[in-house]
XYZ file of C-alpha atoms in Angstrom:
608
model
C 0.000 0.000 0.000
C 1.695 3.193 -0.899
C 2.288 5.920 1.603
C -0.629 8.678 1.364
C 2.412 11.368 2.066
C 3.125 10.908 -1.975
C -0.140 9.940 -3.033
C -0.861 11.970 -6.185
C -2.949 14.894 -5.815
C -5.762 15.255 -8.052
C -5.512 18.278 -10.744
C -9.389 19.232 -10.013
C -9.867 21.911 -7.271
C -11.713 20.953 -4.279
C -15.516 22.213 -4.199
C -16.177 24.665 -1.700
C -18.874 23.991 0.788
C -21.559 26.198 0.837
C -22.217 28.677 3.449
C -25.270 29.503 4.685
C -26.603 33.168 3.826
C -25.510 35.848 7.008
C -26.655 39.041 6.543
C -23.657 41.326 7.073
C -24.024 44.130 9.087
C -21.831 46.018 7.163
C -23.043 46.580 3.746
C -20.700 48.716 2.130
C -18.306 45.991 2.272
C -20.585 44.042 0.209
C -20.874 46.599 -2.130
C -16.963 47.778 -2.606
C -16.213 44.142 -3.941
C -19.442 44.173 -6.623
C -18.216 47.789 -7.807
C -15.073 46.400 -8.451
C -15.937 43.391 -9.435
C -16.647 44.992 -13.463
C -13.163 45.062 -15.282
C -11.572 48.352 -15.740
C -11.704 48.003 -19.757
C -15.761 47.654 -19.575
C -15.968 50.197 -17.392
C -14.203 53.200 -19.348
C -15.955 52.128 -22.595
C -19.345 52.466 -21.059
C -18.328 55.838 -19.671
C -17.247 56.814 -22.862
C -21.077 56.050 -24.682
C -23.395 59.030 -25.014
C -26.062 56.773 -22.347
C -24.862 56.155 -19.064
C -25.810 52.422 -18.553
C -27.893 51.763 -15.318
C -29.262 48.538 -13.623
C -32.971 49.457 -13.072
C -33.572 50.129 -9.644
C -37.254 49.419 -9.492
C -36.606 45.326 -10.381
C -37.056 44.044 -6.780
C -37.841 47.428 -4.970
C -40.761 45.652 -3.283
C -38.552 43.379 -2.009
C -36.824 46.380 0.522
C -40.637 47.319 1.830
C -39.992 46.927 6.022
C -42.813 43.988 6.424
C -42.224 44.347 10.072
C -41.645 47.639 10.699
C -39.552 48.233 14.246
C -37.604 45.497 15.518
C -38.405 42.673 17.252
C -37.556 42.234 21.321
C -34.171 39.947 20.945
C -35.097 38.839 24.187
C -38.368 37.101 22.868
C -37.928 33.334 22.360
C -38.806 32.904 18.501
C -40.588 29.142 19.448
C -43.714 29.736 19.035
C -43.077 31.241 15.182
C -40.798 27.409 14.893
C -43.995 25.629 13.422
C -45.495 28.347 11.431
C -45.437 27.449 7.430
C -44.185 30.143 5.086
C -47.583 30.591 3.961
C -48.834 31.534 7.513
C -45.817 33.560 7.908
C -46.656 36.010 4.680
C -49.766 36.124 6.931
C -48.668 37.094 9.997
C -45.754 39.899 8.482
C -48.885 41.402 6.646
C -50.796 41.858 9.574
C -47.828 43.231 11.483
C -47.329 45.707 8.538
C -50.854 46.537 8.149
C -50.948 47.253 11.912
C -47.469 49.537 11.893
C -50.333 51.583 9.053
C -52.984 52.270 11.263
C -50.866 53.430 14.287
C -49.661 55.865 11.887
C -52.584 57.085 10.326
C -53.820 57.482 13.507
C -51.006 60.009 14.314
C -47.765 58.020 14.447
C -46.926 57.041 18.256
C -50.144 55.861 19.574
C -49.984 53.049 21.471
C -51.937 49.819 20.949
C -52.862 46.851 22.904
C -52.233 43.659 23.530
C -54.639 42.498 20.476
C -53.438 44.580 18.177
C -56.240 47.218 18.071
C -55.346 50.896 17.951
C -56.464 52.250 21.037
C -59.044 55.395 20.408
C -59.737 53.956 16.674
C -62.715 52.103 15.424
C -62.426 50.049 12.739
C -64.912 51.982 10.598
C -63.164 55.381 11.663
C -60.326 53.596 9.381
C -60.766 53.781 5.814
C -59.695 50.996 3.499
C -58.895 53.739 0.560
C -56.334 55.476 3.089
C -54.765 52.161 3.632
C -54.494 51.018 0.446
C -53.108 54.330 -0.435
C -50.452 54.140 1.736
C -49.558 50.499 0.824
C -49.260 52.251 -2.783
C -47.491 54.696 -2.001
C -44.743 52.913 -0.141
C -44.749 50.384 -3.361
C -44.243 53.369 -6.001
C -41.729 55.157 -3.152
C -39.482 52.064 -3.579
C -39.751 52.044 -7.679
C -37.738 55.376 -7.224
C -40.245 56.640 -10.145
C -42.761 59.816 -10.520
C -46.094 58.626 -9.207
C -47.481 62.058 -8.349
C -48.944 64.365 -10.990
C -50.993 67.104 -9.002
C -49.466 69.610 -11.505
C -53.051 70.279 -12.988
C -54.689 70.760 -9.472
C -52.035 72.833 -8.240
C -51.820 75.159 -11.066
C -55.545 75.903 -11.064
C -56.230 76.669 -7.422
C -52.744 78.480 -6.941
C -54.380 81.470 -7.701
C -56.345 81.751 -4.340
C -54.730 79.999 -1.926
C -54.504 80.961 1.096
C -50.846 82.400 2.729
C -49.138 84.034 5.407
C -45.842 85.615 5.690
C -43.716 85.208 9.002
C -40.924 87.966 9.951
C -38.942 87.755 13.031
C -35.083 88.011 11.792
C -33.442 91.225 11.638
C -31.218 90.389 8.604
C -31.889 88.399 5.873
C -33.486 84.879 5.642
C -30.952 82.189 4.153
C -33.427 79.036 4.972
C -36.512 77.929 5.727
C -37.834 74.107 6.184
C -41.358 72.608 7.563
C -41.685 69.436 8.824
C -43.696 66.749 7.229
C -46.624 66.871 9.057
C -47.110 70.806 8.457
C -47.190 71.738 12.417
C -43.776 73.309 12.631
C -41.553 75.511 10.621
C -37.809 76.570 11.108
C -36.291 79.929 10.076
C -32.811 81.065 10.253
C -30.818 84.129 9.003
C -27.341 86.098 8.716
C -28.127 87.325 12.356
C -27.034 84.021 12.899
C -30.744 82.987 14.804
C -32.830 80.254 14.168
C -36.991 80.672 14.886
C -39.309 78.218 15.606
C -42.979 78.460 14.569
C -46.295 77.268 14.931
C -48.082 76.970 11.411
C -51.453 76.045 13.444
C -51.398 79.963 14.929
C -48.580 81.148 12.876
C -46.918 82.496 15.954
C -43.282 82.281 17.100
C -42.805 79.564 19.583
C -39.153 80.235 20.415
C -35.824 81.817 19.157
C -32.148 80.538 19.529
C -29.590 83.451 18.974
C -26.292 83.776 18.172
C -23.011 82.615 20.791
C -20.763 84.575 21.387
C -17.221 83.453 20.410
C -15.074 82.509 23.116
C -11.866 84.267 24.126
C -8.774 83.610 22.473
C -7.042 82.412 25.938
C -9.609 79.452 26.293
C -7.848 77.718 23.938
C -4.485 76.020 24.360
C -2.746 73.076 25.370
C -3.603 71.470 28.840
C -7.095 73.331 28.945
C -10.552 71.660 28.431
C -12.757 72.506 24.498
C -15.352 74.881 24.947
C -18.569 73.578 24.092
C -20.746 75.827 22.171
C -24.066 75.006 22.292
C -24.949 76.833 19.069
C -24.039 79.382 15.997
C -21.234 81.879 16.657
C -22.035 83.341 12.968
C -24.483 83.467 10.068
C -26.751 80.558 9.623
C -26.954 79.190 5.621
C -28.836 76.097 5.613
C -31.359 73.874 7.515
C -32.546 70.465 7.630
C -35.117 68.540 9.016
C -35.563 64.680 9.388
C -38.388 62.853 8.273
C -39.527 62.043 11.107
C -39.721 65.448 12.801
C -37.182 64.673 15.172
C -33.926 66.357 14.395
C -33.042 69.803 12.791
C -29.609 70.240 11.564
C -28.371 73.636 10.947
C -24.746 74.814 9.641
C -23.075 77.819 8.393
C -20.282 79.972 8.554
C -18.656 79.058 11.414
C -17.889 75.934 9.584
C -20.200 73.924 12.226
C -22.675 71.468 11.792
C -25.064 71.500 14.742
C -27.756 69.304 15.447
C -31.161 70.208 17.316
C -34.093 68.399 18.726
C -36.428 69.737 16.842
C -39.256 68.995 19.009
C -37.611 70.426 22.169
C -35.516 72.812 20.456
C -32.502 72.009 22.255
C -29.013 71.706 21.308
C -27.275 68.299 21.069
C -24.435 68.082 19.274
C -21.830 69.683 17.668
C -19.957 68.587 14.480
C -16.735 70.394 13.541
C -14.498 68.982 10.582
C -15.367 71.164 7.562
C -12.162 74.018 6.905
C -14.929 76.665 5.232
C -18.276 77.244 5.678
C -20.770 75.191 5.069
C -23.309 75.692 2.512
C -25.977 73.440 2.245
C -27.464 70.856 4.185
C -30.001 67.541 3.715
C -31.256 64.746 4.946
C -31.682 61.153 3.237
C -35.760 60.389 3.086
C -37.085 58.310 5.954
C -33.382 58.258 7.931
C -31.678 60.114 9.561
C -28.440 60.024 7.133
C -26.866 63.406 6.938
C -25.243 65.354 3.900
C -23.524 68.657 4.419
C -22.003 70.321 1.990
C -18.859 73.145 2.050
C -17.068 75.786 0.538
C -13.815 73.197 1.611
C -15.168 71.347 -1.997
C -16.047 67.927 0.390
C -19.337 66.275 1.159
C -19.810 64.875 4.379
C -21.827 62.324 6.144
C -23.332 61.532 9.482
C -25.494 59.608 10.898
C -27.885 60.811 13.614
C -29.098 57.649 14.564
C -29.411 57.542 18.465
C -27.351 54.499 18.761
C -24.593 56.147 16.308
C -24.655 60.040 16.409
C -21.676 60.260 14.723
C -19.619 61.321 11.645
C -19.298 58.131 8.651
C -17.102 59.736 6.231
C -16.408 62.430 3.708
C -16.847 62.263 -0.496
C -14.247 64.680 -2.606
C -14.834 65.168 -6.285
C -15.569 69.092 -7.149
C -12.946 71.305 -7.802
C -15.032 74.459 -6.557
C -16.954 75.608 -4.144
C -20.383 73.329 -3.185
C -23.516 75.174 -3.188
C -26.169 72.678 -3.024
C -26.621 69.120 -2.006
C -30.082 66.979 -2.246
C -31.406 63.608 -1.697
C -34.098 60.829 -1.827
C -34.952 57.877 -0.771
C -32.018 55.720 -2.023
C -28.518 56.432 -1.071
C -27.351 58.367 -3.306
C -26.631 62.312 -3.060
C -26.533 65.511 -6.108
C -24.630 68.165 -5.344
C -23.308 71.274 -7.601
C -19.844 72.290 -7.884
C -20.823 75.779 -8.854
C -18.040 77.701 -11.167
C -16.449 73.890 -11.816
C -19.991 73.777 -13.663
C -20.467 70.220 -12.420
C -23.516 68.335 -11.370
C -21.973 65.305 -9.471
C -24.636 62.743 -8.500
C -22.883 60.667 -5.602
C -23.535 57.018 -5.226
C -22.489 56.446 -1.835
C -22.581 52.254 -1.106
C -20.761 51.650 -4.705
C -18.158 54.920 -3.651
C -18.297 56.377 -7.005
C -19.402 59.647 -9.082
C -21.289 60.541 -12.387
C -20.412 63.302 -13.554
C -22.831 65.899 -15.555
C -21.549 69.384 -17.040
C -23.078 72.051 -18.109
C -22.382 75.118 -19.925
C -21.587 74.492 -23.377
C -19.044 72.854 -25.354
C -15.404 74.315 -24.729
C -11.776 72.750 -26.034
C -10.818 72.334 -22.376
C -14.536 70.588 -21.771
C -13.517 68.338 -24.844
C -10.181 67.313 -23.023
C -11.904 66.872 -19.401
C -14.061 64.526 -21.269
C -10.824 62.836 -22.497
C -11.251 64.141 -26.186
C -8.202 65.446 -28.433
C -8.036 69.157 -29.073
C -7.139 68.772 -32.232
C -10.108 66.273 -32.872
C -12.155 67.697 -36.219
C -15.699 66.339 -35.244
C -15.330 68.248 -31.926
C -14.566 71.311 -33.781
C -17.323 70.933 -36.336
C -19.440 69.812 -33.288
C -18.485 72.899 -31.593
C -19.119 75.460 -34.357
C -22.548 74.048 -34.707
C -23.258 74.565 -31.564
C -22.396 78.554 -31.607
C -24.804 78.282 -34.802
C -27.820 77.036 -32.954
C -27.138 79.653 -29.572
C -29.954 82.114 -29.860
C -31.177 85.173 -27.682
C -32.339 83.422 -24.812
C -28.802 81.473 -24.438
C -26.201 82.607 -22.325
C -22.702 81.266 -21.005
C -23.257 79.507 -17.823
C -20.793 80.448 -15.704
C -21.882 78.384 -12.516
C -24.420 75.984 -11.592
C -25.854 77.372 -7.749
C -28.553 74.936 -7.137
C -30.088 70.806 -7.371
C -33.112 69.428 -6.776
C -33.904 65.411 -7.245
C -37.256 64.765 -9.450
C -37.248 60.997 -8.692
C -34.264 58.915 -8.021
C -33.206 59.306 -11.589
C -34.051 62.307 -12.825
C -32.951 65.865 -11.451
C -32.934 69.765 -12.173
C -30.270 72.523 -11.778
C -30.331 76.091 -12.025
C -27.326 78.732 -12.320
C -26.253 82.299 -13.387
C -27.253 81.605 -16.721
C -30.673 81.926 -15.919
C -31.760 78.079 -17.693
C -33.002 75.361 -15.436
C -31.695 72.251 -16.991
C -33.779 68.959 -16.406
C -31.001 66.031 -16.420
C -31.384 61.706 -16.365
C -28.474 59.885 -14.757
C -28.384 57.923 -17.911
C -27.644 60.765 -20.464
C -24.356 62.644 -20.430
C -26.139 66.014 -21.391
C -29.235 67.224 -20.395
C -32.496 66.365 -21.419
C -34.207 69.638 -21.772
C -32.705 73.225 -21.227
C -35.247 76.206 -20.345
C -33.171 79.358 -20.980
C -33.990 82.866 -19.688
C -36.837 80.933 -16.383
C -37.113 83.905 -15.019
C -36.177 86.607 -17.310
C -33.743 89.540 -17.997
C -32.174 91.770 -15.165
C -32.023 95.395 -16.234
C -28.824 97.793 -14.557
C -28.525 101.469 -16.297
C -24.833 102.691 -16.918
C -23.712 105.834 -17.401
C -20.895 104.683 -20.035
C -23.038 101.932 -21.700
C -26.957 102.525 -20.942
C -29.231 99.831 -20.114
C -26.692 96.491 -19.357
C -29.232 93.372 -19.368
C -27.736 90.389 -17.586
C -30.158 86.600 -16.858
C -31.395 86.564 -13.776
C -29.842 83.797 -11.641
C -31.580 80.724 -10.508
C -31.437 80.736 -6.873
C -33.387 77.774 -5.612
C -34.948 75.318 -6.702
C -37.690 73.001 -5.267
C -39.705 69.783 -6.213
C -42.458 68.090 -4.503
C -41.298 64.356 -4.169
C -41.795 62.276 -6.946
C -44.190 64.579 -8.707
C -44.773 66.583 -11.814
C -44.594 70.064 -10.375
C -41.515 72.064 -9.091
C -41.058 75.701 -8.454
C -37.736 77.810 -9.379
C -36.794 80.893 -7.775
C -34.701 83.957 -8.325
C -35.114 88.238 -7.349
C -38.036 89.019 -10.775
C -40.580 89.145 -7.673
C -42.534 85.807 -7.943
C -42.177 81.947 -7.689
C -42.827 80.158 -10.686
C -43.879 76.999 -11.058
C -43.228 74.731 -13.682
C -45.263 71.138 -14.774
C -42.925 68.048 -16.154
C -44.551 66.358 -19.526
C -45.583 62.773 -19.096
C -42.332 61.286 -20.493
C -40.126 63.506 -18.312
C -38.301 64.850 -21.041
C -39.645 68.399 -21.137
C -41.704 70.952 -18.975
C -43.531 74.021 -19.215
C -45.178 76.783 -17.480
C -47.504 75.942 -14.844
C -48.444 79.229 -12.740
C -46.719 82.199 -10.753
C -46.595 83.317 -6.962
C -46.070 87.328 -5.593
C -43.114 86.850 -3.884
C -41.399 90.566 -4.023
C -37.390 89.886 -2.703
C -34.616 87.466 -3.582
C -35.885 84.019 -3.025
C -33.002 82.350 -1.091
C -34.740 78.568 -0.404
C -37.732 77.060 -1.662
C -39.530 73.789 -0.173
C -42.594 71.946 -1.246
C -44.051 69.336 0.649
C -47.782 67.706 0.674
C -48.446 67.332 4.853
C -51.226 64.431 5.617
C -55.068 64.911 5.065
C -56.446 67.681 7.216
C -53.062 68.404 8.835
C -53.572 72.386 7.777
C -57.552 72.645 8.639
C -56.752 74.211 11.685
C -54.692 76.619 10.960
C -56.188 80.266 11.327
C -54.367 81.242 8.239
C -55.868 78.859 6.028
C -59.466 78.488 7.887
C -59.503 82.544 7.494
C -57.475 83.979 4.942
C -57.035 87.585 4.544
C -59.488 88.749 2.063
C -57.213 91.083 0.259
C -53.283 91.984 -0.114
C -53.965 94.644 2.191
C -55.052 92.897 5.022
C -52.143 90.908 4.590
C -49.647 94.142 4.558
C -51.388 95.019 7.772
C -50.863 91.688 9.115
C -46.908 91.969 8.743
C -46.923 95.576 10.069
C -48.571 94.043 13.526
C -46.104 91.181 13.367
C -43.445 93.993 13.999
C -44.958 96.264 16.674
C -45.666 93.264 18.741
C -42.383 90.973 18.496
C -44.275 88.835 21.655
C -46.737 87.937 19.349
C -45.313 87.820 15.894
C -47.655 86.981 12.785
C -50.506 87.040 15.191
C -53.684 86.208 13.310
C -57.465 86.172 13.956
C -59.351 83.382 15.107
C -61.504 81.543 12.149
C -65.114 82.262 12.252
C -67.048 79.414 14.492
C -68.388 77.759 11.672
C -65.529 77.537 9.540
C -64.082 76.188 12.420
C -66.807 73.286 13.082
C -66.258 72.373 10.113
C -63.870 69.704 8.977
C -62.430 69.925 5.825
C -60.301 67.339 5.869
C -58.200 68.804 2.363
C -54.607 68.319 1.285
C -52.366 70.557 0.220
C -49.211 71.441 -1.440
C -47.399 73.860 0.599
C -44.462 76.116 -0.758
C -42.136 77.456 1.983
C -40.314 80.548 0.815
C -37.360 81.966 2.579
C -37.171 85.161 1.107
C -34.229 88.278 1.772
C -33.066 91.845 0.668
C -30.378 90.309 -0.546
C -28.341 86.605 -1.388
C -27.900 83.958 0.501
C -24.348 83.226 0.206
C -23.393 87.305 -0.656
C -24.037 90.483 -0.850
C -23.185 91.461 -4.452
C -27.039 92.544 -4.832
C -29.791 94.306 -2.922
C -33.137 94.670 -3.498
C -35.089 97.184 -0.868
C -37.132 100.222 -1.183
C -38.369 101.642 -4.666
C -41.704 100.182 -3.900
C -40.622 97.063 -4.647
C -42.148 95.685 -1.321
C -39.042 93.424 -0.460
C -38.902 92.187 3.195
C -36.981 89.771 5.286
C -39.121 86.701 6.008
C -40.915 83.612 4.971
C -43.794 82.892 2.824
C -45.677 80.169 3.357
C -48.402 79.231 0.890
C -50.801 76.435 0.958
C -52.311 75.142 -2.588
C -55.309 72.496 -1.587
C -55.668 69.908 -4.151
C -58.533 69.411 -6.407
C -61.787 67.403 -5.064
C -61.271 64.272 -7.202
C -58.457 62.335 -6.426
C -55.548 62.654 -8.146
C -53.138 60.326 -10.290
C -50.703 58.420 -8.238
C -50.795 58.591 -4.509
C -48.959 61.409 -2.081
């Protein structure tokens, strides 16, 4: 018998042995190896197409619905679930999930008992269409797609609806968010305050003012950081969770701070940025946070109670970041303002797309790794110049982004064109030059200089067909995507005298605004509303203070939806002072307009 130490070993590879499935707690891990996993060959030739290849997101988006919805006790035993069949096991998830519904229809929080049964809820006071509504909605949420077109309602009841205009900043307004479920609304300005306020009575609830800086000899080696609970300088952007839970604020002082926005109390402080920091959001239903700086970096944190921490930083622009939004998925679009980049940041993969605007240059051919002395460029070039008309002008920077749906987005600059882009095309889809018009200055050398006004904020209401653009003509426009999302057009206008510094659109629950004085009793003319604001400033106890709704508009329940647009609007920009607009009748004021458009009787396509 020979000796198994030189038995010959068999040429074929040993089979590995299965492993059973773990989730990993970790999934960027996961991730990193599949990104890499395409060879480096296949992946600059695709780049190099005119269509950006994607893998559609929506195949299996059911599949990442939360069944369950919070997490189980991992103290409970899990025996009495051991002889369950998957059949009965669909069953009981649904129920679970159906359950998580109703506790949040009925006001997210309640508490239910042992059976299952919301407490203070009959079942006929719950109504199958709002259920299957929300099951929808969380369906088409997940497909990452428009589902929403309200741009038809909107637009014909924009005209009358009802507003109010909040001032309690000294200095300009630079942001302005609400929370979801249209009860509270944030302020904050270059006096470096932030305001709270009720939207129910459209007073001021409470304000948080500027720190003071500490003194240069409480710094040094051996002594303890000062904690600042606060902003020691102007305030440039807000966000607000989901959820309603956390605010985060940032701005020149090159601080992130986090608030509860509930309590409206400080707690915590994140340094790290080197400039100031320009724009802030938060990832839909988490509490994943982008900031965004002058320093050219993107960073993220995570506000989760268990976490509260900073995750890490993105690099990429080779300017100054003005603007940073997000969805559901996690992914992030930013602009890189006079790099004239949109980058559109896929976070778990840890890679970029890259979208330019502006038009075609020799230095844009070589960026985009084409020779200078390339003939079809030139040509492609010259006929470009050929087909530039009136209402095309150089864009010099791109200031502001705003997601449509998880692949399709907008951006604005100080060409004046809002650009509507797909994450699968290298240029964009459809260019709208001149939104808002020419800017008139007289000179004394050269007359009348006309310049495009600048696009300085943009806003979309999730997943819809309607999105309103902003800039210092004196109104809000609104504008209403075609069916294909390819194009879009006029829609409708808002007064909105001032430079309109941040723009928001959200769609609160069913009835969430009924109560609210200003929309139960709306001032019957602009007049009423200018005397309004002038009693908002003689009485700063009792700011925006507005009359009680007549008893039987009260009694009455309405139970409406709207679309709400929250205007931050200023004397003068956000992130300078290179223009001013006050006096000369032009009606300009610090402050915010809010403006709530109720929806059409008949319901609409799609589900909010």
């Amino acid at each position: 018998m020979p000796d198994p130490l030189f038995k010959k070993v068999s040429g074929h590879k040993r089979k590995r042995v299965s492993q059973p499935t773990v989730s990993n707690p970790n999934p960027r891990k996961v991730s990193r190896k599949n990104a890499n996993s395409t060879p480096l060959g296949a992946r600059k030739r695709r780049n190099s197409d005119e269509d950006i290849d994607e893998r559609d997101e929506a195949v299996g988006a059911f599949d990442d619905v939360d069944l369950e919805g919070p997490l189980l006790d991992v103290n409970e035993s899990g025996d009495e679930y051991d002889d369950e069949t998957p059949a009965q096991k669909r069953l009981r998830l649904a129920k679970l999930y159906l359950n998580n519904v109703k506790k949040s229809v009925a006001g997210g929080g309640e508490t239910g008992d042992d059976d299952g049964e919301v407490i203070g809820w009959d079942a006929e006071d719950v109504d199958r269409e709002i259920l299957e509504s929300r099951l929808q909605k969380d369906v088409l949420e997940h497909s990452g797609k428009v589902h929403v077109y309200v741009a038809d309602s909107v637009g014909s009841n924009v005209t009358n609806a009802p507003s109010t205009r909040l001032r309690g900043h000294r200095m300009p307004v630079t942001a302005a968010v609400m929370s979801e479920d249209g009860r509270i609304l944030f302020s904050a300005s270059k006096d470096g305050s932030i305001v709270k306020w009720d939207l129910t009575t459209g007073k001021r609830i409470f304000t948080v003012f500027k720190k003071r800086r500490p003194p240069p000899d409480a710094k040094g080696k051996g002594k303890e950081p000062v904690v600042i609970e606060g902003h020691t300088d102007e305030v440039l952007a807000l966000a607000m969770s989901s959820d309603g839970k956390y605010l985060a604020s940032g701005g020149k002082d090159r601080k992130v701070v986090v608030w509860d926005a509930q309590q409206f109390k400080w707690l915590k402080s994140f340094g790290g940025h080197k400039d100031q920091v320009s724009a802030l959001v938060f990832r839909k239903r988490t509490h994943q946070l982008f900031s965004a700086s002058y320093d050219r970096t993107i960073k993220i944190f995570d506000l989760s109670p268990q976490v509260m921490g900073y995750v890490e930083t993105l690099f990429g622009h080779q300017d100054v970041i003005t603007s940073v939004d997000s969805l559901r998925s996690e992914t992030a679009l930013t602009s890189g303002a006079r790099d004239k980049s949109v980058r559109f940041w896929k976070v778990v993969e840890e890679n970029q797309l890259v979208f330019r605007g502006g038009g075609r240059s020799a230095l844009r051919d070589v960026l985009e790794g084409i020779p200078v002395d390339d003939e079809e460029a030139e040509k492609r070039r010259e006929a470009e110049k050929a087909k530039k008309g009136t209402n095309d002008y150089h864009e010099g920077s791109i200031d502001c982004v705003a997601f449509i749906d998880e692949s399709t987005f907008l951006s604005g600059g100080d060409s004046g064109a809002i650009r509507l882009w797909a994450n699968n095309k290298k240029k964009a889809v459809y260019t709208r030059g001149l939104a808002h018009g020419l800017h008139e200055v007289h000179s004394e050398t050269e007359g009348i200089v006309t310049s495009p006004r600048w696009i300085t904020a943009l806003a979309v209401l999730r997943y819809s067909n309607v999105f309103a653009s902003g800039s210092w003509e004196g109104m809000i426009r609104l504008w209403k995507l075609n069916d294909q999302n390819r194009s879009f057009s006029p829609l409708a206008t808002i007064p909105a005298p001032g430079v309109i510094n941040s723009l928001q659109m959200i769609s609160p629950p069913i009835g969430a605004l009924d109560e609210a004085r200003w929309v139960s009793h709306p001032p019957a003319s602009s007049a009423e509303l200018k005397d309004q604001d002038s009693d908002s400033d003689s009485d700063s106890n009792s700011d925006n203070s507005l009359p009680a709704p007549h008893p039987s508009v009260a009694s009455r329940k309405l139970a409406r939806r709207h679309c709400v647009i929250i205007a931050g609007i200023a004397q003068e920009p956000r992130l300078g002072r290179w223009l001013r607009i006050a006096g000369g009748g032009t009606g300009s004021r610090n402050g915010v307009l809010v403006v709530a458009v109720p929806y059409n009787e008949g319901a609409p396509r799609g589900t909010l």
